[in-house]
Amino acid sequence: MEKSFNLGRFKAIDPAADQYERQLRRLIDDGADVTCIEKAVQGALKNLSGDGRRAFVIYGEPQSGKTEMMICLTAKLLDEGRRFIVHLLNDSVDLLGQNLGRFQDSGLAPSAQNYTEILDPSIDVKSRRYVVFSKKNAGDLEKLLEKIGQFKDIVVIDDEADFASPNSKINSAQRTRINQLIHDILGSTGDYIGVTATPARLDLNNTFDNDSRLWVNFPPHPMYTGQDIFFPVEWPSKNLSLPFQLELLPNRGDDPKYARRALFGFLVNVSYLNQYVNQIEANYSLLVHTSGKRIDHKSDWSVMQDTLASLTNSQSKKFDSYIKEIWTLAGERYPDVDPDRLTSYVVRNISRNAVIILNSDRDLTRKGRSATRPASLFTIVIGGNIVSRGVTFENLLSMFFTRDVKHKIQQDTYIQRARMFGARGKYLKFFELTIPNALYADWHRCFVFHKLALEAIREGKGSPVWLSDGRISAVSSSSIDQSTVDMNKGEMGFRLFEFDPGVDQRIQSLNSVSAKLEALQKELGESAFPEYLKRYILRTASPSVERTVAVHPSSSIEGYKDAEGLDKAAIERRRGLMGQSQTGQFPNALHHLKVFTNSAGKGRLFYKFAGSIQFIKNTK
């Protein structure tokens, strides 16, 4: 039977249909767990479902697979009929190439393009759908804006959104050039989705008027190893067993012997993995994180290069002592195997090394693949801030921090420096972090503060409150919108719950503070009193829980006078609920816990710290 040509059949085909489901199937076929991606995408689409423009943040852990999440989010937006989607990235050619390549490999339709590919005057950007990538620099954004003009219902997905996009001139009624250009691209109808592991700056800066009530959590995948592994809240504790190798240095850790020790540990671990664990030999990298000074990069390079040169020449003056040190370390670290075999592997293969210095984006572009995906058996990468954001190091087996930080450190900077986070599970117990003791303590506290803040907004527990102290700042002070941010709010509130008056009686009848704390957490549950907060209080309650923790009786908010900033239904007050009249009842306590209630039978737990920690909250 002869078939007749039917043009309508082909015109009815939508080449962009069911893209989201296709992307999920692609990941599932590769063995990935997509539940975390589905949760983030569904949360974003819920925000975008109403009328008017939206601006919000998707936040997750560093190195937790956000690129695949953004691919799936883009696919869903295309399914929903969005016609122009802009992806913004840090001003790095290498990162642009990496992310654009991954989007193109995913099979999205239309295929993602560099913005330069649509600049030709003959291209009508309103004629079809586009997924366009641009770096966050003024030159690129100006050209993109000139081409597309005011594009109705545009979507901007801003990767590493807390970098370059916030307005550091917020308090002088001006905009930075990049912030202004992104603002102009969004226009009055565009939707803004910031993606980052460190959202504090976006909140405190009111970047593009993003609404923290709409923020979406992107949970890590099951294979992820992150802050709970590398910076457990219980540290330091004699009973704590870390699942990786932590080598703490004296706070002046710039003696060359420490760098050599880190290198020797790296060589021994590679030898063990490739002889006793791996089916196929693998290349690994050691990341040496220096200060921002190039002279320090050169100094660290010299130590590594000279040590490797001595090991490759059995006639060198240092060969004998270095090999004995490696042999001794192999025996101490792996007593169940022959140290001769581990050391012999190092000697046979030591010439298969590469030492790479990354001083700039240009270096990262030129050396990118060999630096981030080790092409040599023993790859040593040396760099400062350039390796701190947006760069993923595959098979990263060791990190060595050479120097402590003399000045106050920013949470976002140090959280982004956690390049060891990611899917390290296959070789986690062989991963080694070598770092000055004080720097690890500061870094650990950064993550404790960060997690406490995010716990307040996960699952709708309240607005974020960011913590800082004498060593750690939440964000750069120039980025804080002083017109809406309270620098001394001093308390954190958690999720509303149905209040049972009997809870108060049961808890206050207990004799010890420890018992009250445990009972309160059990009565209220995880959402209203996060386990993480309880662990933090117990760890930092020095000299004892009984002396420094106060569990207050509950109070009703109904006695407070109605005034601007007071919301009795939500049990919130802009300037806080716990004042001197409450904390003064327990003058020796540092940690205060108190439930406030309303006439509707709801309750909310508040936590206040009376020490040197500053609580910072956006009160808009």
Coordinates of C-alpha atoms in Angstrom, one line a residue:
M1 CA 0.0 0.0 0.0
E2 CA 1.5 3.3 -1.1
K3 CA 1.7 5.8 1.7
S4 CA 0.7 9.4 1.0
F5 CA 2.8 12.4 2.1
N6 CA 1.3 14.2 5.1
L7 CA 3.1 17.5 5.9
G8 CA 0.9 18.1 8.9
R9 CA 2.3 15.0 10.6
F10 CA 5.8 16.5 10.6
K11 CA 4.7 20.0 11.6
A12 CA 3.0 18.5 14.7
I13 CA 6.3 17.1 16.0
D14 CA 7.7 19.1 18.9
P15 CA 11.4 18.4 19.0
A16 CA 11.7 19.8 22.5
A17 CA 9.0 17.7 24.1
D18 CA 9.6 15.7 27.3
Q19 CA 13.2 17.0 27.7
Y20 CA 13.2 16.8 31.5
E21 CA 12.2 13.1 31.5
R22 CA 14.8 12.4 28.9
Q23 CA 17.5 14.0 31.0
L24 CA 16.5 12.1 34.1
R25 CA 16.6 8.8 32.1
R26 CA 20.1 9.7 30.8
L27 CA 21.3 10.1 34.4
I28 CA 19.5 7.0 35.7
D29 CA 21.0 5.0 32.8
D30 CA 24.4 6.2 34.0
G31 CA 23.7 4.9 37.5
A32 CA 23.0 8.3 39.1
D33 CA 20.5 8.9 41.9
V34 CA 18.2 11.7 40.6
T35 CA 16.0 12.3 43.7
C36 CA 18.1 15.3 44.8
I37 CA 17.8 16.8 41.3
E38 CA 14.0 16.2 41.2
K39 CA 13.6 17.9 44.6
A40 CA 15.4 21.0 43.5
V41 CA 13.7 21.3 40.1
Q42 CA 10.3 20.8 41.6
G43 CA 11.0 23.5 44.2
A44 CA 12.1 25.9 41.5
L45 CA 9.1 25.3 39.3
K46 CA 6.8 25.8 42.2
N47 CA 8.3 29.3 42.7
L48 CA 7.9 30.1 39.0
S49 CA 4.3 29.0 38.8
G50 CA 2.7 32.2 40.0
D51 CA 2.2 35.5 38.3
G52 CA 4.9 38.2 38.2
R53 CA 8.7 37.8 38.2
R54 CA 10.6 35.7 40.8
A55 CA 14.1 36.0 42.2
F56 CA 15.4 33.2 44.4
V57 CA 18.4 31.0 45.1
I58 CA 19.0 27.3 44.8
Y59 CA 21.6 26.4 47.4
G60 CA 23.6 23.2 48.0
E61 CA 26.9 21.8 49.1
P62 CA 30.2 22.6 47.3
Q63 CA 31.0 20.1 44.5
S64 CA 27.6 18.4 44.9
G65 CA 26.7 18.0 41.2
K66 CA 24.9 21.3 40.5
T67 CA 25.8 21.3 36.8
E68 CA 23.6 18.2 36.2
M69 CA 20.9 19.8 38.3
M70 CA 21.0 23.0 36.1
I71 CA 20.8 20.9 32.9
C72 CA 17.7 19.2 34.2
L73 CA 16.2 22.5 35.4
T74 CA 16.9 24.0 31.9
A75 CA 15.1 21.0 30.3
K76 CA 12.1 21.5 32.6
L77 CA 12.0 25.2 31.8
L78 CA 12.0 24.4 28.1
D79 CA 9.2 21.9 28.6
E80 CA 7.3 24.7 30.3
G81 CA 7.6 26.9 27.2
R82 CA 10.3 29.3 28.3
R83 CA 12.0 30.6 25.2
F84 CA 15.2 32.3 26.3
I85 CA 17.4 30.9 29.1
V86 CA 20.7 32.6 29.9
H87 CA 23.4 30.8 32.0
L88 CA 25.9 33.1 33.6
L89 CA 29.3 31.8 34.8
N90 CA 32.4 33.1 36.4
D91 CA 34.8 35.0 34.1
S92 CA 36.8 32.0 33.1
V93 CA 37.2 30.6 29.6
D94 CA 38.0 27.2 31.0
L95 CA 34.8 27.0 33.2
L96 CA 32.7 28.3 30.2
G97 CA 34.1 25.5 28.1
Q98 CA 33.6 22.8 30.7
N99 CA 30.0 23.8 31.5
L100 CA 29.0 24.5 27.9
G101 CA 30.5 21.2 26.8
R102 CA 28.5 19.3 29.4
F103 CA 25.3 21.0 28.4
Q104 CA 25.9 20.2 24.8
D105 CA 26.8 16.5 25.6
S106 CA 23.5 16.2 27.5
G107 CA 21.4 16.3 24.3
L108 CA 19.3 19.4 25.2
A109 CA 17.2 20.8 22.4
P110 CA 18.0 23.5 21.5
S111 CA 21.7 22.8 22.0
A112 CA 23.3 25.3 24.4
Q113 CA 25.4 28.0 22.7
N114 CA 28.0 30.6 23.6
Y115 CA 26.4 34.0 23.4
T116 CA 28.8 35.0 20.6
E117 CA 27.1 32.5 18.3
I118 CA 23.9 34.5 18.2
L119 CA 25.4 38.0 17.7
D120 CA 25.2 38.0 13.9
P121 CA 22.6 40.5 12.8
S122 CA 20.9 37.9 10.6
I123 CA 19.9 35.8 13.7
D124 CA 16.5 36.6 15.0
V125 CA 16.5 35.6 18.7
K126 CA 12.8 35.8 19.0
S127 CA 12.2 33.3 16.2
R128 CA 12.9 30.2 18.3
R129 CA 14.1 29.0 21.7
Y130 CA 17.6 29.6 22.9
V131 CA 19.9 28.4 25.7
V132 CA 22.8 30.8 25.9
F133 CA 26.0 30.9 28.0
S134 CA 27.9 34.1 29.0
K135 CA 30.8 34.8 31.3
K136 CA 30.2 37.4 34.0
N137 CA 32.2 40.3 32.7
A138 CA 31.0 43.7 31.5
G139 CA 32.2 43.3 27.9
D140 CA 30.3 40.0 27.3
L141 CA 27.2 41.1 29.1
E142 CA 27.0 44.4 27.2
K143 CA 27.1 42.5 23.9
L144 CA 24.5 40.1 25.0
L145 CA 22.2 42.9 26.2
E146 CA 22.7 44.8 23.0
K147 CA 21.6 41.7 21.0
I148 CA 18.6 40.6 22.9
G149 CA 17.3 43.9 24.4
Q150 CA 14.3 43.6 26.7
F151 CA 13.3 39.9 26.2
K152 CA 10.0 39.2 27.9
D153 CA 10.0 36.3 30.5
I154 CA 13.7 35.7 30.1
V155 CA 15.2 33.3 32.7
V156 CA 18.7 34.0 34.1
I157 CA 20.4 31.0 35.8
D158 CA 23.4 32.5 37.6
D159 CA 26.1 29.9 38.6
E160 CA 28.3 30.8 41.6
A161 CA 25.7 33.6 42.0
D162 CA 27.4 35.1 45.1
F163 CA 30.5 35.9 43.0
A164 CA 30.5 39.1 40.8
S165 CA 26.7 39.4 40.7
P166 CA 25.9 41.1 44.1
N167 CA 26.0 44.9 44.2
S168 CA 29.0 46.0 46.3
K169 CA 27.8 49.6 45.9
I170 CA 24.5 48.9 47.5
N171 CA 24.9 51.5 50.3
S172 CA 25.8 54.4 47.9
A173 CA 22.6 54.0 45.9
Q174 CA 24.6 52.9 42.9
R175 CA 25.1 49.6 41.1
T176 CA 28.3 47.8 40.0
R177 CA 28.6 47.5 36.3
I178 CA 28.0 43.7 36.2
N179 CA 25.1 43.9 38.6
Q180 CA 23.6 46.7 36.5
L181 CA 23.9 44.7 33.3
I182 CA 22.3 41.6 34.8
H183 CA 19.5 43.8 36.2
D184 CA 19.0 45.2 32.7
I185 CA 18.9 41.8 31.1
L186 CA 16.3 40.7 33.5
G187 CA 14.1 43.7 32.9
S188 CA 10.8 43.9 34.6
T189 CA 9.6 40.4 33.6
G190 CA 12.7 38.2 33.9
D191 CA 13.1 35.5 36.5
Y192 CA 16.4 35.2 38.4
I193 CA 17.7 31.9 39.8
G194 CA 21.0 32.1 41.6
V195 CA 22.8 28.8 42.2
T196 CA 25.5 28.6 44.9
A197 CA 26.9 26.8 47.9
T198 CA 27.3 30.1 49.8
P199 CA 24.2 32.2 49.6
A200 CA 24.7 34.6 52.5
R201 CA 26.0 37.4 50.4
L202 CA 22.9 37.2 48.1
D203 CA 20.6 37.4 51.1
L204 CA 22.4 40.3 53.0
N205 CA 22.9 42.2 49.7
N206 CA 19.3 41.8 48.6
T207 CA 20.8 40.9 45.2
F208 CA 18.1 41.3 42.5
D209 CA 15.6 41.4 45.4
N210 CA 15.8 37.7 45.8
D211 CA 13.3 36.3 48.4
S212 CA 14.9 34.0 51.0
R213 CA 11.4 32.5 51.7
L214 CA 11.6 31.1 48.1
W215 CA 15.0 29.6 48.4
V216 CA 15.3 26.0 47.3
N217 CA 17.5 23.4 48.9
F218 CA 19.5 21.1 46.5
P219 CA 20.4 18.2 48.7
P220 CA 23.6 16.2 48.0
H221 CA 23.5 12.9 46.2
P222 CA 24.1 9.6 48.2
M223 CA 27.8 9.3 47.1
Y224 CA 28.6 12.8 48.3
T225 CA 31.2 13.5 51.0
G226 CA 31.1 17.0 52.4
Q227 CA 31.1 19.0 55.6
D228 CA 29.7 16.3 57.8
I229 CA 32.7 14.1 56.9
F230 CA 35.5 16.6 56.7
F231 CA 34.3 19.0 59.4
P232 CA 32.1 17.0 61.9
V233 CA 30.6 19.2 64.6
E234 CA 31.9 16.9 67.3
W235 CA 35.5 17.8 66.5
P236 CA 37.7 17.9 68.5
S237 CA 36.9 14.8 70.5
K238 CA 39.1 12.0 71.7
N239 CA 36.3 9.5 70.8
L240 CA 35.9 10.9 67.2
S241 CA 37.2 8.6 64.5
L242 CA 37.6 10.5 61.2
P243 CA 37.0 8.5 57.9
F244 CA 39.9 10.3 56.2
Q245 CA 43.5 11.1 57.2
L246 CA 44.0 14.5 59.0
E247 CA 47.5 15.8 59.6
L248 CA 47.5 18.9 61.8
L249 CA 50.6 21.1 61.6
P250 CA 51.9 23.7 64.0
N251 CA 50.4 27.1 63.2
R252 CA 53.6 28.1 61.5
G253 CA 53.4 25.3 59.0
D254 CA 55.6 26.7 56.2
D255 CA 58.7 24.7 57.1
P256 CA 59.7 22.7 53.9
K257 CA 59.7 19.5 55.9
Y258 CA 55.9 19.6 56.2
A259 CA 55.5 20.0 52.4
R260 CA 57.8 17.0 51.9
R261 CA 55.9 15.0 54.5
A262 CA 52.6 15.7 52.7
L263 CA 54.2 14.7 49.3
F264 CA 55.6 11.5 50.8
G265 CA 52.2 10.6 52.2
F266 CA 50.6 11.2 48.8
L267 CA 53.1 9.0 47.1
V268 CA 52.6 6.2 49.6
N269 CA 48.8 6.4 49.3
V270 CA 48.9 6.3 45.5
S271 CA 51.2 3.3 45.7
Y272 CA 48.8 1.4 48.1
L273 CA 45.7 2.2 46.0
N274 CA 47.2 1.1 42.7
Q275 CA 48.6 -2.1 44.2
Y276 CA 46.0 -3.2 46.7
V277 CA 42.7 -1.5 45.8
N278 CA 42.4 -0.5 42.2
Q279 CA 41.8 -3.0 39.4
I280 CA 43.2 -0.6 36.9
E281 CA 46.0 1.8 37.7
A282 CA 44.8 5.4 38.3
N283 CA 46.4 8.8 38.3
Y284 CA 45.9 11.1 41.4
S285 CA 46.6 14.7 42.4
L286 CA 47.9 16.5 45.4
L287 CA 46.6 20.1 45.7
V288 CA 49.0 22.5 47.4
H289 CA 46.9 25.6 48.5
T290 CA 49.1 28.6 49.1
S291 CA 48.6 32.2 49.9
G292 CA 47.6 34.6 47.1
K293 CA 51.2 35.7 46.7
R294 CA 52.9 34.4 43.5
I295 CA 56.3 34.3 45.4
D296 CA 54.7 31.7 47.7
H297 CA 53.6 29.6 44.7
K298 CA 57.2 29.6 43.5
S299 CA 58.5 28.7 46.9
D300 CA 56.2 25.8 47.2
W301 CA 57.0 24.7 43.6
S302 CA 60.7 24.7 44.5
V303 CA 60.1 22.4 47.5
M304 CA 58.1 19.9 45.4
Q305 CA 60.3 20.1 42.4
D306 CA 63.6 19.7 44.3
T307 CA 62.1 16.7 46.3
L308 CA 60.9 15.0 43.2
A309 CA 64.3 15.6 41.5
S310 CA 66.1 14.0 44.4
L311 CA 63.8 10.9 44.3
T312 CA 64.3 10.4 40.6
N313 CA 68.1 10.3 41.0
S314 CA 69.4 7.5 43.2
Q315 CA 72.8 9.3 43.3
S316 CA 71.4 12.5 44.7
K317 CA 72.4 13.6 48.2
K318 CA 68.9 13.4 49.6
F319 CA 67.8 10.1 47.9
D320 CA 68.8 7.9 50.8
S321 CA 67.1 9.9 53.6
Y322 CA 64.0 10.6 51.5
I323 CA 63.5 6.9 50.6
K324 CA 64.0 5.8 54.2
E325 CA 61.4 8.4 55.2
I326 CA 58.9 7.0 52.6
W327 CA 59.7 3.4 53.7
T328 CA 59.1 4.3 57.3
L329 CA 55.9 6.2 56.6
A330 CA 54.6 3.2 54.5
G331 CA 55.2 0.8 57.4
E332 CA 53.4 3.1 59.9
R333 CA 50.4 3.8 57.6
Y334 CA 49.9 0.3 56.2
P335 CA 51.4 -2.2 58.7
D336 CA 49.7 -5.2 57.1
V337 CA 51.5 -4.9 53.8
D338 CA 55.2 -5.0 52.8
P339 CA 56.7 -1.5 53.0
D340 CA 59.4 -2.6 50.5
R341 CA 56.6 -3.2 47.9
L342 CA 55.0 0.2 48.5
T343 CA 58.4 2.0 48.4
S344 CA 59.5 0.1 45.3
Y345 CA 56.4 1.2 43.4
V346 CA 57.2 4.8 44.2
V347 CA 60.9 4.5 43.1
R348 CA 59.9 2.7 39.8
N349 CA 57.2 5.3 38.9
I350 CA 58.4 8.6 40.5
S351 CA 59.4 10.0 37.1
R352 CA 55.7 9.9 36.1
N353 CA 55.1 13.2 37.8
A354 CA 53.8 16.6 36.9
V355 CA 54.0 19.9 38.9
I356 CA 51.6 22.5 37.7
I357 CA 51.3 26.1 39.0
L358 CA 48.0 27.9 38.6
N359 CA 48.4 31.6 39.1
S360 CA 45.5 32.9 37.0
D361 CA 42.5 32.1 34.9
R362 CA 44.9 32.1 32.0
D363 CA 46.9 29.3 33.6
L364 CA 43.7 27.4 34.3
T365 CA 42.7 27.8 30.7
R366 CA 46.0 26.7 29.3
K367 CA 46.6 23.8 31.8
G368 CA 43.1 23.1 32.7
R369 CA 42.5 19.5 31.8
S370 CA 46.0 18.3 33.0
A371 CA 45.4 20.2 36.3
T372 CA 41.8 19.1 37.0
R373 CA 42.0 15.6 35.5
P374 CA 45.5 14.3 36.4
A375 CA 47.3 13.0 33.3
S376 CA 50.3 11.9 35.3
L377 CA 50.4 9.3 38.0
F378 CA 51.7 11.8 40.6
T379 CA 50.2 15.2 39.7
I380 CA 50.9 18.1 42.0
V381 CA 48.8 21.3 41.5
I382 CA 50.0 24.5 43.3
G383 CA 47.7 27.6 43.4
G384 CA 45.9 30.1 45.6
N385 CA 42.5 31.7 45.0
I386 CA 42.1 30.5 41.4
V387 CA 41.6 26.9 42.7
S388 CA 39.0 28.0 45.2
R389 CA 35.8 28.4 43.2
G390 CA 34.2 26.5 40.4
V391 CA 37.1 24.1 39.7
T392 CA 36.5 20.4 40.2
F393 CA 39.6 18.2 40.7
E394 CA 39.0 14.6 39.8
N395 CA 40.9 11.9 41.7
L396 CA 42.1 14.5 44.3
L397 CA 43.8 12.4 46.9
S398 CA 45.6 15.0 49.1
M399 CA 45.4 18.7 50.0
F400 CA 48.2 20.6 51.7
F401 CA 47.6 24.1 53.2
T402 CA 50.9 25.7 53.7
R403 CA 50.1 28.8 55.8
D404 CA 47.7 30.0 58.4
V405 CA 45.6 33.2 57.7
K406 CA 46.6 36.3 59.7
H407 CA 43.5 38.3 58.8
K408 CA 39.7 37.7 59.4
I409 CA 38.4 35.1 56.9
Q410 CA 35.2 35.2 55.0
Q411 CA 32.9 32.2 55.3
D412 CA 32.0 32.1 51.6
T413 CA 35.7 32.1 50.6
Y414 CA 36.7 29.2 52.8
I415 CA 33.6 27.1 52.1
Q416 CA 34.4 27.4 48.4
R417 CA 38.0 26.3 49.1
A418 CA 36.8 22.8 50.2
R419 CA 37.9 21.3 46.9
M420 CA 38.0 17.8 48.6
F421 CA 34.2 17.8 48.8
G422 CA 32.4 15.7 46.2
A423 CA 32.2 12.0 45.2
R424 CA 35.3 10.9 47.1
G425 CA 33.7 7.8 48.6
K426 CA 35.7 5.2 46.7
Y427 CA 39.0 6.4 48.2
L428 CA 37.9 8.6 51.1
K429 CA 39.9 6.7 53.8
F430 CA 43.0 7.3 51.7
F431 CA 42.4 11.0 51.4
E432 CA 44.8 13.1 53.4
L433 CA 44.3 16.8 54.5
T434 CA 47.5 18.5 55.9
I435 CA 46.8 21.8 57.4
P436 CA 47.9 24.2 60.2
N437 CA 45.9 23.5 63.4
A438 CA 44.5 27.0 63.8
L439 CA 43.4 27.2 60.1
Y440 CA 41.5 23.9 60.4
A441 CA 39.8 25.1 63.6
D442 CA 38.7 28.3 61.8
W443 CA 37.6 26.4 58.7
H444 CA 35.7 24.0 60.9
R445 CA 33.9 26.9 62.6
C446 CA 33.1 28.4 59.2
F447 CA 31.1 25.3 58.4
V448 CA 29.5 25.1 61.8
F449 CA 28.2 28.7 61.4
H450 CA 27.2 28.0 57.8
K451 CA 25.2 24.9 58.6
L452 CA 23.5 26.5 61.6
A453 CA 22.3 29.3 59.3
L454 CA 21.0 27.0 56.5
E455 CA 19.3 24.8 59.1
A456 CA 17.0 27.8 59.8
I457 CA 15.6 27.8 56.3
R458 CA 15.5 24.2 55.3
E459 CA 12.0 22.9 55.3
G460 CA 10.6 26.3 56.1
K461 CA 12.1 26.8 59.5
G462 CA 12.5 30.5 59.3
S463 CA 14.6 33.3 57.7
P464 CA 18.4 32.8 57.6
V465 CA 20.5 34.2 60.4
W466 CA 24.2 34.4 59.5
L467 CA 26.9 34.0 62.1
S468 CA 30.3 35.7 62.5
D469 CA 32.9 36.2 65.2
G470 CA 36.3 37.8 65.7
R471 CA 38.0 35.5 63.2
I472 CA 35.2 34.8 60.7
S473 CA 33.0 37.2 58.8
A474 CA 29.8 36.1 57.1
V475 CA 30.4 38.2 54.0
S476 CA 32.3 41.2 52.9
S477 CA 31.0 44.3 54.8
S478 CA 30.6 46.3 51.5
S479 CA 28.0 43.8 50.3
I480 CA 25.7 44.1 53.3
D481 CA 22.6 46.3 52.6
Q482 CA 22.6 48.4 55.7
S483 CA 19.1 49.6 55.1
T484 CA 17.6 46.2 55.8
V485 CA 20.2 44.1 57.7
D486 CA 20.2 43.9 61.5
M487 CA 23.8 43.2 62.5
N488 CA 23.0 42.3 66.1
K489 CA 19.7 40.4 66.1
G490 CA 21.4 37.8 68.3
E491 CA 18.9 34.9 68.0
M492 CA 17.7 32.2 65.6
G493 CA 14.2 30.9 65.3
F494 CA 13.1 27.5 64.0
R495 CA 9.9 25.9 62.6
L496 CA 6.5 26.5 64.0
F497 CA 4.9 23.6 65.8
E498 CA 1.7 22.7 67.6
F499 CA 2.3 23.7 71.2
D500 CA 1.4 21.3 74.0
P501 CA 1.4 23.1 77.4
G502 CA 2.2 19.8 79.1
V503 CA 5.6 19.9 77.4
D504 CA 6.6 22.9 79.5
Q505 CA 5.6 21.2 82.7
R506 CA 7.4 17.9 81.9
I507 CA 10.7 19.7 80.9
Q508 CA 10.8 22.2 83.7
S509 CA 10.2 19.4 86.3
L510 CA 13.6 17.8 85.3
N511 CA 16.5 18.5 87.6
S512 CA 19.5 18.8 85.2
V513 CA 20.0 21.1 82.2
S514 CA 21.3 18.1 80.2
A515 CA 18.0 16.2 80.8
K516 CA 16.0 19.3 79.9
L517 CA 17.9 19.7 76.6
E518 CA 17.4 16.1 75.6
A519 CA 13.7 16.2 76.5
L520 CA 13.1 19.4 74.6
Q521 CA 14.6 18.0 71.5
K522 CA 12.7 14.8 71.8
E523 CA 9.4 16.6 72.4
L524 CA 9.7 19.1 69.6
G525 CA 11.3 16.9 67.0
E526 CA 13.9 17.5 64.3
S527 CA 12.1 20.3 62.4
A528 CA 11.4 22.5 65.4
F529 CA 14.7 21.7 67.3
P530 CA 17.3 20.5 64.9
E531 CA 19.6 17.8 66.1
Y532 CA 22.5 19.7 64.7
L533 CA 21.8 22.7 67.0
K534 CA 21.7 20.4 70.0
R535 CA 25.0 18.8 69.1
Y536 CA 26.6 22.3 68.6
I537 CA 25.4 23.5 72.0
L538 CA 26.7 20.3 73.7
R539 CA 30.1 20.7 72.0
T540 CA 30.6 24.4 72.8
A541 CA 29.0 24.4 76.3
S542 CA 32.3 25.1 78.2
P543 CA 33.0 24.5 81.0
S544 CA 29.8 22.5 81.4
V545 CA 26.2 22.2 80.1
E546 CA 24.8 22.8 83.6
R547 CA 26.6 26.2 83.9
T548 CA 26.4 27.6 80.4
V549 CA 23.0 26.4 79.0
A550 CA 19.6 27.7 80.0
V551 CA 16.3 26.1 79.0
H552 CA 13.8 28.8 79.7
P553 CA 10.1 28.2 80.5
S554 CA 7.8 29.1 77.6
S555 CA 6.1 32.5 77.2
S556 CA 3.2 33.8 75.2
I557 CA 3.8 36.5 72.5
E558 CA 0.3 37.8 73.0
G559 CA 1.5 40.2 75.8
Y560 CA 3.7 42.1 73.3
K561 CA 2.2 45.3 72.0
D562 CA 1.2 45.4 68.4
A563 CA 3.9 47.3 66.4
E564 CA 5.7 47.3 63.1
G565 CA 7.9 44.2 62.8
L566 CA 5.8 42.0 65.1
D567 CA 4.0 39.1 63.6
K568 CA 2.1 37.2 66.2
A569 CA 0.7 34.5 63.8
A570 CA 4.3 33.7 62.7
I571 CA 5.7 34.3 66.2
E572 CA 8.4 36.7 64.9
R573 CA 9.6 40.1 65.8
R574 CA 12.1 42.1 63.7
R575 CA 14.3 43.1 66.6
G576 CA 14.1 39.7 68.3
L577 CA 12.0 38.2 71.1
M578 CA 14.6 37.3 73.7
G579 CA 15.9 40.4 75.6
Q580 CA 17.7 41.2 78.8
S581 CA 14.6 40.5 80.8
Q582 CA 14.8 36.8 79.8
T583 CA 18.5 36.2 79.6
G584 CA 19.1 38.1 82.8
Q585 CA 17.3 35.3 84.7
F586 CA 20.3 33.0 83.9
P587 CA 23.3 35.4 84.1
N588 CA 25.9 32.7 83.7
A589 CA 24.4 31.1 80.6
L590 CA 25.8 31.5 77.1
H591 CA 23.3 29.4 75.3
H592 CA 19.6 30.3 75.8
L593 CA 16.7 28.2 74.5
K594 CA 13.1 29.4 74.9
V595 CA 9.7 28.6 73.3
F596 CA 7.4 31.5 72.5
T597 CA 3.7 30.7 71.8
N598 CA 0.6 32.5 70.4
S599 CA -3.1 32.3 70.9
A600 CA -3.6 29.9 68.0
G601 CA -1.8 27.2 69.9
K602 CA 1.5 27.5 67.9
G603 CA 5.0 27.6 69.3
R604 CA 8.4 28.4 68.0
L605 CA 11.8 27.7 69.6
F606 CA 14.4 30.5 69.7
Y607 CA 18.1 30.1 70.3
K608 CA 20.3 33.0 71.5
F609 CA 24.0 33.0 72.1
A610 CA 25.3 35.5 74.6
G611 CA 29.0 35.2 73.7
S612 CA 31.1 36.9 71.1
I613 CA 29.2 35.5 68.1
Q614 CA 27.4 38.1 66.0
F615 CA 24.0 37.2 64.4
I616 CA 23.2 38.9 61.1
K617 CA 19.7 38.9 59.6
N618 CA 18.0 40.6 56.7
T619 CA 14.8 42.1 58.2
K620 CA 13.2 43.3 55.0

